[in-house]
Amino acid sequence: MSTPHNSAEPGDFAPAVLMPGDPKRAERMAASLLADARRVTEVRGIPGFTGTVAAGPYAGRDLSIMASGMGMPSITIYATELFRFYGVERIIRVGTAGGISPLVDVGDVVLGFGAHTTSSMNELRIPGTHFAAVADLRMAAAALAAAGERRVQAGTVISSDHFYFSIPGQLDAMIRHGVLAVEMEAAALYGVAAEFGKGALAVLTISDHLTKDTPDMTADERESIFQGALDLAVAAAFA
Ligand code: HPA
């Protein structure tokens, strides 16, 4: 049984799936994190891998990695199918975000504990209600505990439909309300997890900053800092 967007068979995915946006990053993560990784799907160039954790405290445990593509409609399709058809219990989005709050710097890791959104997708879920899109507390606590001495912040992010457009005044209001960073998927992922009674968390690396004049990370820096965030994501996978 495959789905319109996933050619894997039931049982091909582990209970926990790490989900970067970028298909190439999913491949690199599978090569670096997993032993015996096998490709279980690649519909529309979106790869999914399953293997066992190669090293560290969770070595030998089954883990999957699948890309989400960009934006809330895309992650909603893949997350819905993983929860509904493949027995997945936890999805950890691992991605980049633009810093908003003066409290975060480029290179920091942010746990998106709650996600505001400009999208209407969650507004449709509970009629007449502004949906509260939140991460799984146990998973967030495990990620925070795995951070040790590293600089990690947990708080709200904004999941935006737009990368290149924002309403005048919106950014200032976000700063006033303590929003840490902007990305494009977490709120929808949390909505899907709530729908299926499953767990989700966004572990975000700050790759650029919207309100501070700091240089953006180079591709190499981005990749090495991103690797550091993966320890937190793996801890959340097995919380
Ligand atoms: N906006 C939205 N998503 C992002 C950004 C941004 O500035 N940076 C990294 N992901």
mmCIF file of C-alpha atoms and ligand atoms in Angstrom, residues 96-98 163 182-184 207-208 210, ligand 1:
data_model
loop_
_atom_site.group_PDB
_atom_site.id
_atom_site.type_symbol
_atom_site.label_atom_id
_atom_site.label_comp_id
_atom_site.label_asym_id
_atom_site.label_seq_id
_atom_site.Cartn_x
_atom_site.Cartn_y
_atom_site.Cartn_z
ATOM 1 C CA THR A 96 16.543 26.608 9.759
ATOM 2 C CA ALA A 97 14.771 29.786 10.859
ATOM 3 C CA GLY A 98 15.344 33.520 10.665
ATOM 4 C CA PHE A 163 9.265 34.104 2.720
ATOM 5 C CA VAL A 182 10.390 32.818 11.695
ATOM 6 C CA GLU A 183 10.126 29.622 9.689
ATOM 7 C CA MET A 184 7.495 28.053 7.463
ATOM 8 C CA SER A 207 20.601 30.770 9.869
ATOM 9 C CA ASP A 208 19.983 34.515 9.415
ATOM 10 C CA LEU A 210 15.823 39.787 10.449
HETATM 11 N N1 HPA B 1 11.866 33.360 6.781
HETATM 12 C C1 HPA B 1 11.232 32.192 6.695
HETATM 13 N N2 HPA B 1 11.851 31.043 6.830
HETATM 14 C C2 HPA B 1 13.165 31.054 7.078
HETATM 15 C C3 HPA B 1 13.876 32.231 7.185
HETATM 16 C C4 HPA B 1 13.189 33.462 7.032
HETATM 17 O O1 HPA B 1 13.768 34.549 7.107
HETATM 18 N N3 HPA B 1 15.182 31.925 7.421
HETATM 19 C C5 HPA B 1 15.250 30.583 7.465
HETATM 20 N N4 HPA B 1 14.029 30.050 7.253
#
